[in-house]
mmCIF file of C-alpha atoms in Angstrom:
data_model
loop_
_atom_site.group_PDB
_atom_site.id
_atom_site.type_symbol
_atom_site.label_atom_id
_atom_site.label_comp_id
_atom_site.label_asym_id
_atom_site.label_seq_id
_atom_site.Cartn_x
_atom_site.Cartn_y
_atom_site.Cartn_z
ATOM 1 C CA MET A 1 -119.065 -196.870 -126.901
ATOM 2 C CA ILE A 2 -118.792 -196.158 -123.364
ATOM 3 C CA TYR A 3 -115.095 -196.558 -123.445
ATOM 4 C CA LEU A 4 -115.073 -193.989 -126.152
ATOM 5 C CA LEU A 5 -116.944 -191.441 -124.002
ATOM 6 C CA VAL A 6 -114.477 -191.960 -121.196
ATOM 7 C CA VAL A 7 -111.727 -191.265 -123.600
ATOM 8 C CA VAL A 8 -113.667 -187.815 -124.527
ATOM 9 C CA VAL A 9 -114.164 -187.073 -121.140
ATOM 10 C CA ALA A 10 -110.478 -187.683 -120.047
ATOM 11 C CA ALA A 11 -109.376 -185.726 -122.945
ATOM 12 C CA LEU A 12 -111.975 -182.734 -122.098
ATOM 13 C CA TYR A 13 -111.030 -182.493 -118.476
ATOM 14 C CA LEU A 14 -107.494 -183.741 -117.855
ATOM 15 C CA GLY A 15 -105.933 -183.366 -121.027
ATOM 16 C CA ARG A 16 -103.987 -185.517 -124.032
ATOM 17 C CA GLY A 17 -101.900 -187.609 -121.929
ATOM 18 C CA PRO A 18 -104.616 -189.087 -119.606
ATOM 19 C CA ALA A 19 -106.978 -189.406 -122.622
ATOM 20 C CA VAL A 20 -104.344 -191.568 -124.461
ATOM 21 C CA LEU A 21 -104.160 -193.806 -121.337
ATOM 22 C CA ALA A 22 -107.881 -194.031 -121.216
ATOM 23 C CA ALA A 23 -107.721 -195.184 -124.704
ATOM 24 C CA VAL A 24 -105.235 -197.868 -124.043
ATOM 25 C CA LEU A 25 -106.955 -198.841 -120.679
ATOM 26 C CA SER A 26 -110.266 -199.386 -122.630
ATOM 27 C CA VAL A 27 -108.846 -201.812 -125.105
ATOM 28 C CA LEU A 28 -107.353 -203.730 -122.144
ATOM 29 C CA VAL A 29 -110.755 -203.571 -120.193
ATOM 30 C CA PHE A 30 -112.687 -204.657 -123.388
ATOM 31 C CA ASP A 31 -110.053 -207.696 -123.850
ATOM 32 C CA PHE A 32 -110.256 -208.782 -120.235
ATOM 33 C CA PHE A 33 -114.174 -208.745 -119.757
ATOM 34 C CA PHE A 34 -115.960 -209.271 -123.339
ATOM 35 C CA VAL A 35 -113.602 -211.299 -125.265
ATOM 36 C CA PRO A 36 -113.228 -215.119 -124.706
ATOM 37 C CA PRO A 37 -111.441 -216.462 -122.738
ATOM 38 C CA TYR A 38 -112.954 -214.032 -120.211
ATOM 39 C CA LEU A 39 -110.991 -212.536 -117.063
ATOM 40 C CA THR A 40 -107.802 -212.827 -118.936
ATOM 41 C CA LEU A 41 -105.758 -210.814 -121.472
ATOM 42 C CA ALA A 42 -105.329 -213.744 -123.658
ATOM 43 C CA VAL A 43 -107.118 -213.652 -127.199
ATOM 44 C CA ALA A 44 -108.359 -216.938 -128.712
ATOM 45 C CA ASP A 45 -109.829 -215.440 -132.076
ATOM 46 C CA THR A 46 -107.726 -213.136 -133.965
ATOM 47 C CA GLU A 47 -110.207 -211.161 -135.594
ATOM 48 C CA TYR A 48 -110.423 -209.612 -132.200
ATOM 49 C CA LEU A 49 -107.139 -207.904 -132.983
ATOM 50 C CA LEU A 50 -108.390 -205.918 -135.492
ATOM 51 C CA THR A 51 -111.256 -204.818 -133.192
ATOM 52 C CA PHE A 52 -108.639 -204.055 -130.578
ATOM 53 C CA LEU A 53 -106.800 -201.854 -133.090
ATOM 54 C CA ALA A 54 -109.585 -200.371 -134.443
ATOM 55 C CA LEU A 55 -110.932 -199.435 -130.927
ATOM 56 C CA LEU A 56 -107.417 -198.072 -129.939
ATOM 57 C CA ILE A 57 -107.372 -196.116 -133.074
ATOM 58 C CA VAL A 58 -110.410 -194.375 -132.628
ATOM 59 C CA GLY A 59 -109.716 -193.843 -129.209
ATOM 60 C CA LEU A 60 -106.344 -192.038 -129.876
ATOM 61 C CA LEU A 61 -107.931 -189.699 -132.573
ATOM 62 C CA LEU A 62 -110.669 -188.848 -130.441
ATOM 63 C CA SER A 63 -108.204 -187.801 -127.723
ATOM 64 C CA ASP A 64 -106.417 -185.790 -129.932
ATOM 65 C CA LEU A 65 -109.062 -184.160 -131.520
ATOM 66 C CA THR A 66 -110.795 -183.497 -128.266
ATOM 67 C CA ALA A 67 -107.689 -182.024 -126.601
ATOM 68 C CA ARG A 68 -107.327 -179.838 -129.961
ATOM 69 C CA VAL A 69 -110.569 -178.421 -129.662
ATOM 70 C CA GLN A 70 -109.931 -177.753 -125.820
ATOM 71 C CA GLU A 71 -106.720 -176.055 -126.650
ATOM 72 C CA GLN A 72 -108.312 -173.760 -129.346
ATOM 73 C CA VAL A 73 -111.127 -172.969 -126.846
ATOM 74 C CA GLU A 74 -108.290 -171.670 -124.420
ATOM 75 C CA ALA A 75 -106.423 -169.895 -127.350
ATOM 76 C CA THR A 76 -109.628 -167.985 -128.034
ATOM 77 C CA ARG A 77 -110.331 -167.062 -124.446
ATOM 78 C CA ARG A 78 -106.906 -165.520 -124.269
ATOM 79 C CA ARG A 79 -107.488 -163.631 -127.436
ATOM 80 C CA GLU A 80 -110.518 -162.212 -126.124
ATOM 81 C CA GLN A 81 -108.947 -160.979 -123.096
ATOM 82 C CA GLU A 82 -106.015 -159.493 -125.062
ATOM 83 C CA THR A 83 -108.656 -157.808 -127.685
ATOM 84 C CA GLY A 84 -110.425 -156.422 -124.741
ATOM 85 C CA ALA A 85 -107.179 -155.274 -123.073
ATOM 86 C CA LEU A 86 -106.191 -153.585 -126.245
ATOM 87 C CA TYR A 87 -109.787 -151.926 -126.837
ATOM 88 C CA THR A 88 -109.530 -150.402 -123.433
ATOM 89 C CA LEU A 89 -106.111 -149.053 -123.896
ATOM 90 C CA SER A 90 -106.785 -147.644 -127.210
ATOM 91 C CA ARG A 91 -110.154 -145.848 -125.786
ATOM 92 C CA ASP A 92 -108.079 -144.494 -122.817
ATOM 93 C CA LEU A 93 -105.463 -143.078 -125.339
ATOM 94 C CA ALA A 94 -108.035 -141.607 -127.575
ATOM 95 C CA VAL A 95 -109.392 -139.295 -124.678
ATOM 96 C CA ALA A 96 -105.650 -138.492 -123.481
ATOM 97 C CA VAL A 97 -104.917 -134.810 -124.324
ATOM 98 C CA ASP A 98 -101.351 -134.485 -122.740
ATOM 99 C CA LEU A 99 -98.357 -136.740 -121.616
ATOM 100 C CA GLU A 100 -99.391 -136.863 -118.278
ATOM 101 C CA SER A 101 -103.007 -138.430 -119.069
ATOM 102 C CA VAL A 102 -101.266 -140.906 -121.701
ATOM 103 C CA VAL A 103 -98.751 -141.908 -119.049
ATOM 104 C CA GLN A 104 -101.649 -142.636 -116.662
ATOM 105 C CA ALA A 105 -103.579 -144.570 -119.303
ATOM 106 C CA VAL A 106 -100.550 -146.856 -119.858
ATOM 107 C CA GLU A 107 -99.818 -147.034 -116.116
ATOM 108 C CA ALA A 108 -103.327 -148.190 -115.489
ATOM 109 C CA ASN A 109 -103.820 -150.533 -118.461
ATOM 110 C CA ALA A 110 -100.350 -152.186 -118.087
ATOM 111 C CA GLY A 111 -101.273 -153.028 -114.059
ATOM 112 C CA GLU A 112 -104.429 -154.323 -115.133
ATOM 113 C CA THR A 113 -103.356 -156.412 -118.097
ATOM 114 C CA PHE A 114 -100.298 -158.115 -116.197
ATOM 115 C CA GLY A 115 -101.608 -158.084 -112.708
ATOM 116 C CA ARG A 116 -98.643 -156.397 -111.279
ATOM 117 C CA GLU A 117 -97.855 -153.022 -109.541
ATOM 118 C CA VAL A 118 -96.146 -150.692 -112.405
ATOM 119 C CA ALA A 119 -94.003 -147.709 -112.480
ATOM 120 C CA VAL A 120 -93.636 -145.581 -115.506
ATOM 121 C CA LEU A 121 -90.638 -143.568 -116.050
ATOM 122 C CA LEU A 122 -89.346 -141.462 -118.760
ATOM 123 C CA PRO A 123 -86.396 -139.471 -119.502
ATOM 124 C CA ASN A 124 -86.251 -135.953 -118.474
ATOM 125 C CA ALA A 125 -87.240 -133.605 -121.030
ATOM 126 C CA ASP A 126 -84.656 -131.036 -120.420
ATOM 127 C CA ASP A 127 -81.325 -133.054 -121.046
ATOM 128 C CA GLY A 128 -82.709 -136.757 -121.645
ATOM 129 C CA ARG A 129 -80.167 -138.480 -119.546
ATOM 130 C CA ALA A 130 -81.855 -139.007 -116.251
ATOM 131 C CA LEU A 131 -85.166 -141.000 -115.279
ATOM 132 C CA GLY A 132 -88.276 -139.147 -113.777
ATOM 133 C CA LEU A 133 -90.872 -141.055 -112.283
ATOM 134 C CA HIS A 134 -94.144 -140.024 -114.236
ATOM 135 C CA ALA A 135 -96.890 -142.306 -112.898
ATOM 136 C CA HIS A 136 -96.836 -145.614 -110.393
ATOM 137 C CA SER A 137 -99.468 -147.805 -108.890
ATOM 138 C CA LEU A 138 -100.174 -147.497 -105.269
ATOM 139 C CA GLY A 139 -97.681 -150.123 -104.370
ATOM 140 C CA ALA A 140 -94.798 -149.261 -106.836
ATOM 141 C CA ALA A 141 -93.753 -146.081 -105.229
ATOM 142 C CA LEU A 142 -89.771 -145.909 -105.932
ATOM 143 C CA ASP A 143 -87.274 -144.904 -103.280
ATOM 144 C CA GLU A 144 -83.528 -144.124 -103.727
ATOM 145 C CA HIS A 145 -82.723 -147.700 -104.447
ATOM 146 C CA GLU A 146 -85.346 -148.665 -106.622
ATOM 147 C CA MET A 147 -84.649 -145.295 -108.890
ATOM 148 C CA ALA A 148 -80.796 -146.318 -108.850
ATOM 149 C CA VAL A 149 -81.727 -149.783 -110.452
ATOM 150 C CA ALA A 150 -84.086 -147.965 -113.129
ATOM 151 C CA THR A 151 -81.203 -145.695 -113.694
ATOM 152 C CA TRP A 152 -78.616 -148.447 -114.404
ATOM 153 C CA ALA A 153 -81.342 -150.219 -116.743
ATOM 154 C CA PHE A 154 -81.610 -146.961 -118.621
ATOM 155 C CA GLU A 155 -77.992 -146.133 -118.847
ATOM 156 C CA HIS A 156 -77.165 -149.845 -120.054
ATOM 157 C CA GLY A 157 -80.206 -150.610 -121.990
ATOM 158 C CA GLN A 158 -80.760 -153.926 -120.156
ATOM 159 C CA PRO A 159 -83.564 -155.257 -117.888
ATOM 160 C CA ALA A 160 -82.392 -155.156 -114.176
ATOM 161 C CA GLY A 161 -84.213 -155.566 -110.933
ATOM 162 C CA ARG A 162 -86.555 -158.398 -109.468
ATOM 163 C CA GLY A 163 -86.325 -161.437 -111.430
ATOM 164 C CA THR A 164 -83.040 -160.458 -113.407
ATOM 165 C CA ASP A 165 -79.359 -161.326 -112.949
ATOM 166 C CA THR A 166 -78.671 -157.566 -112.485
ATOM 167 C CA LEU A 167 -79.558 -155.904 -109.130
ATOM 168 C CA PRO A 168 -82.125 -158.902 -108.368
ATOM 169 C CA ALA A 169 -82.678 -157.293 -104.866
ATOM 170 C CA ALA A 170 -84.947 -154.585 -106.410
ATOM 171 C CA ARG A 171 -88.680 -154.724 -105.581
ATOM 172 C CA LEU A 172 -89.485 -154.000 -109.256
ATOM 173 C CA ARG A 173 -88.123 -155.374 -112.566
ATOM 174 C CA TYR A 174 -87.290 -152.266 -115.144
ATOM 175 C CA LEU A 175 -87.576 -152.876 -118.662
ATOM 176 C CA ARG A 176 -87.210 -150.676 -121.818
ATOM 177 C CA SER A 177 -90.354 -150.379 -123.963
ATOM 178 C CA LEU A 178 -92.623 -147.933 -126.069
ATOM 179 C CA PRO A 179 -90.089 -146.276 -128.464
ATOM 180 C CA ARG A 180 -90.958 -142.601 -128.218
ATOM 181 C CA GLY A 181 -88.833 -140.687 -131.009
ATOM 182 C CA GLU A 182 -85.182 -141.097 -130.036
ATOM 183 C CA ARG A 183 -85.976 -141.804 -126.359
ATOM 184 C CA TRP A 184 -87.481 -144.810 -124.640
ATOM 185 C CA VAL A 185 -90.311 -145.202 -122.028
ATOM 186 C CA TYR A 186 -88.939 -147.310 -118.961
ATOM 187 C CA TRP A 187 -91.300 -149.236 -116.783
ATOM 188 C CA GLY A 188 -90.895 -151.290 -113.723
ATOM 189 C CA SER A 189 -93.310 -154.215 -112.763
ATOM 190 C CA GLY A 190 -93.719 -155.768 -109.494
ATOM 191 C CA PRO A 191 -94.802 -159.249 -108.386
ATOM 192 C CA PRO A 192 -98.367 -160.407 -109.217
ATOM 193 C CA ARG A 193 -100.928 -158.900 -107.268
ATOM 194 C CA PRO A 194 -102.771 -161.395 -105.077
ATOM 195 C CA ALA A 195 -106.057 -162.650 -106.617
ATOM 196 C CA ALA A 196 -109.041 -160.990 -105.582
ATOM 197 C CA THR A 197 -111.456 -162.997 -103.187
#
């Protein structure tokens, strides 16, 4: 039973692969130390082959089930974080009274959710052909070069900037999202923020 405990611990902390290895090794260790002739992998009694098979099957099942439970726990944690982020965004949007406060709420929540510097750009109200910067994180102020990349993404309807094949020298990546009637909201996202210490 100690061997099965090792399999469960390996599945919990190391994952499915190491747990399968622990199950196989536990069968070999059992054979080596506890099955006559001792200190060899030879088996004199064929009944032990069924014992080995049963031990291996139980070990493999335990490793798989434990790894599945661990994956479900992680998925539940992610869903909890996503739900919390959606709740915060919904709450902030519910109290927004004008376009500027809506854009500020989107910028703040997107930056917090993705852990990145964010800029929110909207087509100008007068002609809808040029982009205007409506909100940005402290580190995401846009210069002429960055606005040119954002404008290219707007005009061509494709992502551009950091991490793309189009204008990759830009500091931010510009994407189209959040449909707003006939027009689209564009936003730029920078590299991940450094982890807080």
